């Protein structure tokens, strides 16, 4: 059965995972869990799930990894960096909103965006 | 299908999975012993890609209802969960099945918790409500874990080899306005917080 603790576990896994694909899948699982727990938010969450799905299929995450995973982040031009960063930040915001739904503010876990800084 | 036939089918698939895992373990041993080249050249890559093909066959057994892309993500997720924390993985496993159910599976989610044919047969006799089709079996977590461990080893090596010898892809964003999408997600997040 769905539970708040399971929702929180999924969000913790989202925070600690390193793979973009896995992160997105965990976020979608957390949304599915929240939809079961909060039927009043179902429509909004369903809309959010669709947007996350779009993010998962529309971005070339292999390109992302080829920068972030191999120390070539600096090679990404500013325009593309801010596109990636904007999208990742938005997904983090959604995770934070789910934490809020789960009854507490985001725990002290690293944001995805914190992992990638173009200095 | 009669219960006994179902049990036989389940048993047969579990046997196939066990064989595949032995294959994986053998290949990993060869890799560790340096008998299979992992240098970024065509020969080493081909060996690994052949092996990955075998693993993908196994994924079809695990996730027949999903597209290949979804299967890949499902396995990646399991791998990541396991890699992080076995306890968390096991705690979340029912959620994974439930999420798959939410995504539109028309069948009752079902996990094979048994490893012997007799136990499977007994379970099916005790739970006639399950419309079990042997082609839609969810694996025992331990089986999936062994599979996931092998997959992550091979997958990581393949990713490293591929990325190391490839130029950075030029097309970073497919047909999407990343700024607009990010804005829409931010707005939805805000609306959810305001509930």
Coordinates of C-alpha atoms in Angstrom, one line a residue:
Chain A
X1 CA 0.0 0.0 0.0
X2 CA 1.2 3.5 -0.6
X3 CA 2.6 5.3 2.4
X4 CA 4.1 8.6 3.4
X5 CA 7.3 6.8 4.4
X6 CA 7.6 5.2 1.0
X7 CA 7.1 8.6 -0.6
X8 CA 9.9 10.0 1.5
X9 CA 12.1 7.0 0.7
X10 CA 11.7 7.6 -3.0
X11 CA 12.5 11.3 -2.5
X12 CA 15.6 10.4 -0.6
X13 CA 16.7 8.1 -3.3
X14 CA 16.0 10.8 -5.8
X15 CA 18.3 13.1 -3.9
X16 CA 21.1 10.6 -3.6
X17 CA 21.0 9.0 -7.0
X18 CA 23.6 10.0 -9.6
X19 CA 22.0 8.9 -12.8
X20 CA 19.8 11.4 -14.5
X21 CA 17.6 8.6 -15.9
X22 CA 17.2 7.0 -12.5
X23 CA 16.5 10.4 -10.9
X24 CA 13.7 11.1 -13.3
X25 CA 12.3 7.6 -12.8
X26 CA 12.4 8.0 -9.1
X27 CA 10.7 11.4 -9.3
X28 CA 7.9 9.8 -11.4
X29 CA 7.6 7.0 -8.9
X30 CA 7.3 9.6 -6.1
X31 CA 4.6 11.4 -8.1
X32 CA 2.7 8.1 -8.6
X33 CA 3.0 7.5 -4.8
X34 CA 1.7 11.0 -4.0
X35 CA -1.2 10.6 -6.4
X36 CA -2.3 7.6 -4.4
X37 CA -1.9 9.4 -1.1
X38 CA -3.4 12.7 -2.1
X39 CA -6.4 12.2 -4.5
X40 CA -7.2 15.9 -4.2
X41 CA -3.9 16.7 -5.9
X42 CA -4.2 14.0 -8.5
X43 CA -4.9 16.3 -11.5
X44 CA -2.0 18.6 -10.7
X45 CA 0.4 15.7 -10.1
X46 CA -0.7 14.0 -13.3
X47 CA 0.1 17.2 -15.1
X48 CA 3.5 17.4 -13.4
X49 CA 4.2 13.7 -14.3
X50 CA 3.6 14.5 -17.9
X51 CA 6.1 17.4 -17.8
X52 CA 8.7 15.2 -16.1
X53 CA 8.1 12.6 -18.8
X54 CA 8.7 15.2 -21.4
X55 CA 11.9 16.2 -19.7
X56 CA 13.0 12.5 -19.7
X57 CA 12.5 12.0 -23.4
X58 CA 13.3 15.4 -24.8
X59 CA 16.7 15.9 -23.4
X60 CA 19.8 14.1 -24.6
X61 CA 21.0 12.9 -21.2
X62 CA 23.9 11.1 -22.8
X63 CA 25.2 14.5 -23.8
X64 CA 24.6 15.7 -20.3
X65 CA 26.6 12.8 -18.8
X66 CA 29.4 13.3 -21.3
X67 CA 29.9 16.6 -19.7
X68 CA 29.0 16.1 -16.1
X69 CA 30.4 12.6 -15.8
X70 CA 33.7 13.2 -17.5
X71 CA 34.8 16.5 -16.2
X72 CA 34.0 18.3 -19.3
X73 CA 31.3 20.5 -17.8
X74 CA 33.4 23.5 -18.6
X75 CA 33.2 22.7 -22.3
X76 CA 29.5 23.3 -22.3
X77 CA 28.5 26.7 -23.6
X78 CA 26.7 29.1 -21.3
X79 CA 23.4 28.8 -23.2
X80 CA 23.3 25.1 -23.0
X81 CA 24.5 25.0 -19.4
X82 CA 21.7 27.3 -18.3
X83 CA 19.2 25.1 -20.2
X84 CA 20.4 22.0 -18.4
X85 CA 20.6 23.8 -15.1
X86 CA 17.1 25.3 -15.4
X87 CA 15.6 22.0 -16.1
X88 CA 17.4 20.2 -13.3
X89 CA 16.5 23.1 -10.9
X90 CA 12.8 22.7 -11.9
X91 CA 12.9 19.0 -11.2
X92 CA 14.5 19.7 -7.8
X93 CA 11.6 22.2 -7.1
X94 CA 9.1 19.6 -7.9
X95 CA 10.8 17.1 -5.5
X96 CA 10.8 19.9 -2.8
X97 CA 7.0 20.3 -3.5
X98 CA 6.5 16.6 -3.0
X99 CA 8.5 16.8 0.3
X100 CA 6.1 19.6 1.3
X101 CA 3.1 17.3 0.5
X102 CA 4.7 14.5 2.5
X103 CA 4.4 16.7 5.5
X104 CA 7.8 18.2 5.9
X105 CA 10.2 20.5 4.2
X106 CA 13.1 19.0 2.2
X107 CA 15.5 17.1 4.4
X108 CA 19.2 18.1 4.4
X109 CA 20.0 16.3 1.2
X110 CA 21.9 17.6 -1.7
X111 CA 20.0 19.1 -4.6
X112 CA 20.7 17.7 -8.0
X113 CA 21.7 21.1 -9.2
X114 CA 24.3 21.4 -6.5
X115 CA 26.3 18.6 -8.1
X116 CA 27.0 20.6 -11.3
X117 CA 28.4 24.0 -11.1
X118 CA 30.0 25.7 -13.9
X119 CA 32.6 27.9 -12.3
Chain B
X1 CA -3.4 -23.0 -18.3
X2 CA -3.5 -25.5 -15.5
X3 CA -1.8 -24.6 -12.3
X4 CA 0.8 -27.3 -12.7
X5 CA 1.6 -26.1 -16.2
X6 CA 1.9 -22.5 -14.9
X7 CA 4.2 -23.7 -12.1
X8 CA 6.4 -25.5 -14.7
X9 CA 6.5 -22.4 -16.9
X10 CA 7.5 -20.2 -13.9
X11 CA 10.2 -22.7 -12.9
X12 CA 11.6 -22.9 -16.4
X13 CA 11.9 -19.1 -16.7
X14 CA 13.6 -19.0 -13.3
X15 CA 16.0 -21.7 -14.5
X16 CA 16.8 -19.6 -17.6
X17 CA 17.4 -16.5 -15.5
X18 CA 19.8 -18.5 -13.3
X19 CA 21.7 -19.7 -16.3
X20 CA 22.0 -16.1 -17.6
X21 CA 23.2 -14.9 -14.3
X22 CA 25.9 -17.6 -14.3
X23 CA 26.9 -16.4 -17.8
X24 CA 27.2 -12.9 -16.4
X25 CA 29.3 -14.0 -13.5
X26 CA 31.6 -16.0 -15.7
X27 CA 32.1 -13.0 -18.0
X28 CA 32.8 -10.8 -15.0
X29 CA 35.4 -13.2 -13.8
X30 CA 37.0 -13.2 -17.3
X31 CA 37.0 -9.4 -17.2
X32 CA 38.6 -9.3 -13.8
X33 CA 41.2 -11.8 -14.8
X34 CA 42.0 -9.6 -17.8
X35 CA 41.1 -12.4 -20.3
X36 CA 38.5 -10.2 -22.0
X37 CA 39.9 -6.9 -23.2
X38 CA 38.1 -3.8 -22.0
X39 CA 40.2 -1.3 -23.8
X40 CA 38.3 1.0 -26.0
X41 CA 38.8 -0.9 -29.2
X42 CA 36.3 -2.7 -31.4
X43 CA 37.2 -6.1 -30.3
X44 CA 36.7 -5.5 -26.6
X45 CA 33.6 -3.5 -27.2
X46 CA 32.1 -6.2 -29.4
X47 CA 32.5 -8.8 -26.6
X48 CA 30.7 -6.6 -24.2
X49 CA 28.0 -5.6 -26.6
X50 CA 27.3 -9.3 -27.4
X51 CA 27.0 -9.9 -23.7
X52 CA 24.7 -6.9 -23.2
X53 CA 22.4 -8.4 -25.8
X54 CA 22.1 -11.5 -23.7
X55 CA 21.1 -9.3 -20.7
X56 CA 18.5 -7.5 -22.8
X57 CA 16.9 -10.8 -23.6
X58 CA 16.6 -11.3 -19.9
X59 CA 15.0 -8.0 -19.5
X60 CA 12.3 -9.0 -21.9
X61 CA 11.4 -11.9 -19.6
X62 CA 11.3 -9.5 -16.6
X63 CA 9.4 -6.7 -18.2
X64 CA 7.5 -8.0 -21.2
X65 CA 4.9 -5.3 -21.1
X66 CA 7.3 -2.4 -21.3
X67 CA 9.0 -0.8 -24.2
X68 CA 12.8 -1.4 -24.5
X69 CA 13.4 2.2 -23.3
X70 CA 11.1 1.8 -20.3
X71 CA 12.8 -1.6 -19.5
X72 CA 16.2 0.0 -19.6
X73 CA 15.1 2.8 -17.1
X74 CA 13.4 0.2 -14.9
X75 CA 16.5 -1.8 -14.6
X76 CA 18.7 1.3 -14.1
X77 CA 16.5 2.4 -11.3
X78 CA 16.7 -1.0 -9.6
X79 CA 20.4 -1.0 -10.1
X80 CA 20.7 2.5 -8.6
X81 CA 18.5 1.6 -5.6
X82 CA 20.4 -1.5 -4.9
X83 CA 23.8 0.2 -5.3
X84 CA 22.7 2.8 -2.8
X85 CA 21.1 0.7 -0.1
X86 CA 19.9 -2.9 -0.3
X87 CA 17.4 -2.3 2.5
X88 CA 15.9 0.7 0.8
X89 CA 15.7 -1.3 -2.4
X90 CA 13.8 -4.0 -0.8
X91 CA 11.6 -1.5 1.0
X92 CA 10.8 0.2 -2.2
X93 CA 10.3 -2.9 -4.3
X94 CA 6.5 -3.1 -3.6
X95 CA 6.3 0.6 -4.6
X96 CA 8.0 -0.2 -7.9
X97 CA 5.4 -2.9 -8.7
X98 CA 2.6 -0.6 -7.6
X99 CA 3.9 2.2 -9.8
X100 CA 4.1 -0.2 -12.7
X101 CA 0.5 -1.1 -11.9
X102 CA -0.5 2.6 -11.9
X103 CA 1.2 3.1 -15.2
X104 CA -1.5 1.0 -16.8
X105 CA -0.8 -2.7 -16.4
X106 CA -4.1 -4.5 -16.7
X107 CA -2.9 -7.5 -14.7
X108 CA -2.7 -7.8 -10.9
X109 CA 0.9 -7.1 -9.9
X110 CA 2.5 -10.3 -8.9
X111 CA 5.8 -11.2 -7.5
X112 CA 7.3 -14.6 -7.5
X113 CA 8.4 -15.1 -3.9
X114 CA 9.2 -18.7 -4.3
X115 CA 12.2 -20.5 -5.6
X116 CA 11.1 -24.1 -5.8
X117 CA 8.5 -25.5 -8.2
X118 CA 6.6 -27.1 -5.3
X119 CA 6.3 -23.8 -3.6
X120 CA 5.2 -22.0 -6.7
X121 CA 2.6 -24.6 -7.3
X122 CA 1.3 -24.3 -3.7
X123 CA 1.2 -20.6 -4.0
X124 CA -0.9 -20.7 -7.2
X125 CA -3.2 -23.2 -5.6
X126 CA -3.7 -21.0 -2.5
X127 CA -4.2 -17.8 -4.6
X128 CA -6.5 -18.7 -7.5
X129 CA -7.4 -15.0 -7.8
X130 CA -4.1 -14.3 -9.5
X131 CA -4.5 -14.5 -13.3
X132 CA -0.9 -15.5 -13.6
X133 CA 0.5 -15.7 -17.0
X134 CA 4.0 -17.1 -17.1
X135 CA 5.1 -14.5 -19.6
X136 CA 4.3 -11.7 -17.1
X137 CA 6.4 -12.7 -14.1
X138 CA 8.0 -10.3 -11.7
X139 CA 11.2 -11.6 -10.4
X140 CA 12.2 -12.4 -6.8
X141 CA 14.1 -9.4 -5.5
X142 CA 17.3 -11.5 -5.0
X143 CA 17.2 -12.6 -8.6
X144 CA 16.8 -9.1 -9.7
X145 CA 19.5 -7.9 -7.5
X146 CA 22.0 -10.5 -8.9
X147 CA 20.9 -9.5 -12.3
X148 CA 21.2 -5.8 -11.5
X149 CA 24.7 -6.1 -10.0
X150 CA 25.8 -7.9 -13.2
X151 CA 24.1 -5.3 -15.4
X152 CA 25.6 -2.3 -13.6
X153 CA 29.1 -3.8 -14.0
X154 CA 28.7 -4.4 -17.7
X155 CA 26.6 -1.3 -18.3
X156 CA 29.1 1.0 -16.7
X157 CA 32.0 -0.5 -18.6
X158 CA 30.1 -0.1 -21.8
X159 CA 29.1 3.5 -21.0
X160 CA 32.7 4.4 -20.2
X161 CA 34.0 2.8 -23.4
X162 CA 31.4 4.4 -25.5
X163 CA 31.7 7.8 -24.1
X164 CA 35.4 7.7 -23.9
X165 CA 35.8 7.1 -27.6
X166 CA 32.9 9.2 -28.8
X167 CA 32.9 12.9 -29.4
X168 CA 30.4 14.9 -27.3
X169 CA 27.0 14.7 -29.0
X170 CA 26.1 17.9 -30.7
X171 CA 22.4 17.6 -30.4
X172 CA 21.9 18.2 -26.6
X173 CA 18.3 19.0 -26.7
X174 CA 15.8 17.3 -28.9
X175 CA 12.6 18.9 -30.0
X176 CA 12.0 20.8 -26.7
X177 CA 12.1 24.3 -25.4
X178 CA 14.0 23.5 -22.2
X179 CA 13.5 27.0 -20.8
X180 CA 9.7 26.8 -21.3
X181 CA 9.5 23.2 -19.9
X182 CA 11.5 24.2 -16.8
X183 CA 9.2 27.2 -16.3
X184 CA 6.1 25.0 -16.5
X185 CA 7.5 22.5 -14.1
X186 CA 8.5 25.3 -11.6
X187 CA 4.9 26.7 -11.9
X188 CA 3.4 23.2 -11.2
X189 CA 5.8 22.8 -8.2
X190 CA 4.6 26.1 -6.8
X191 CA 0.9 25.1 -7.2
X192 CA 1.5 21.8 -5.5
X193 CA 3.2 23.6 -2.6
X194 CA 0.1 25.8 -2.3
X195 CA -2.3 23.0 -1.9

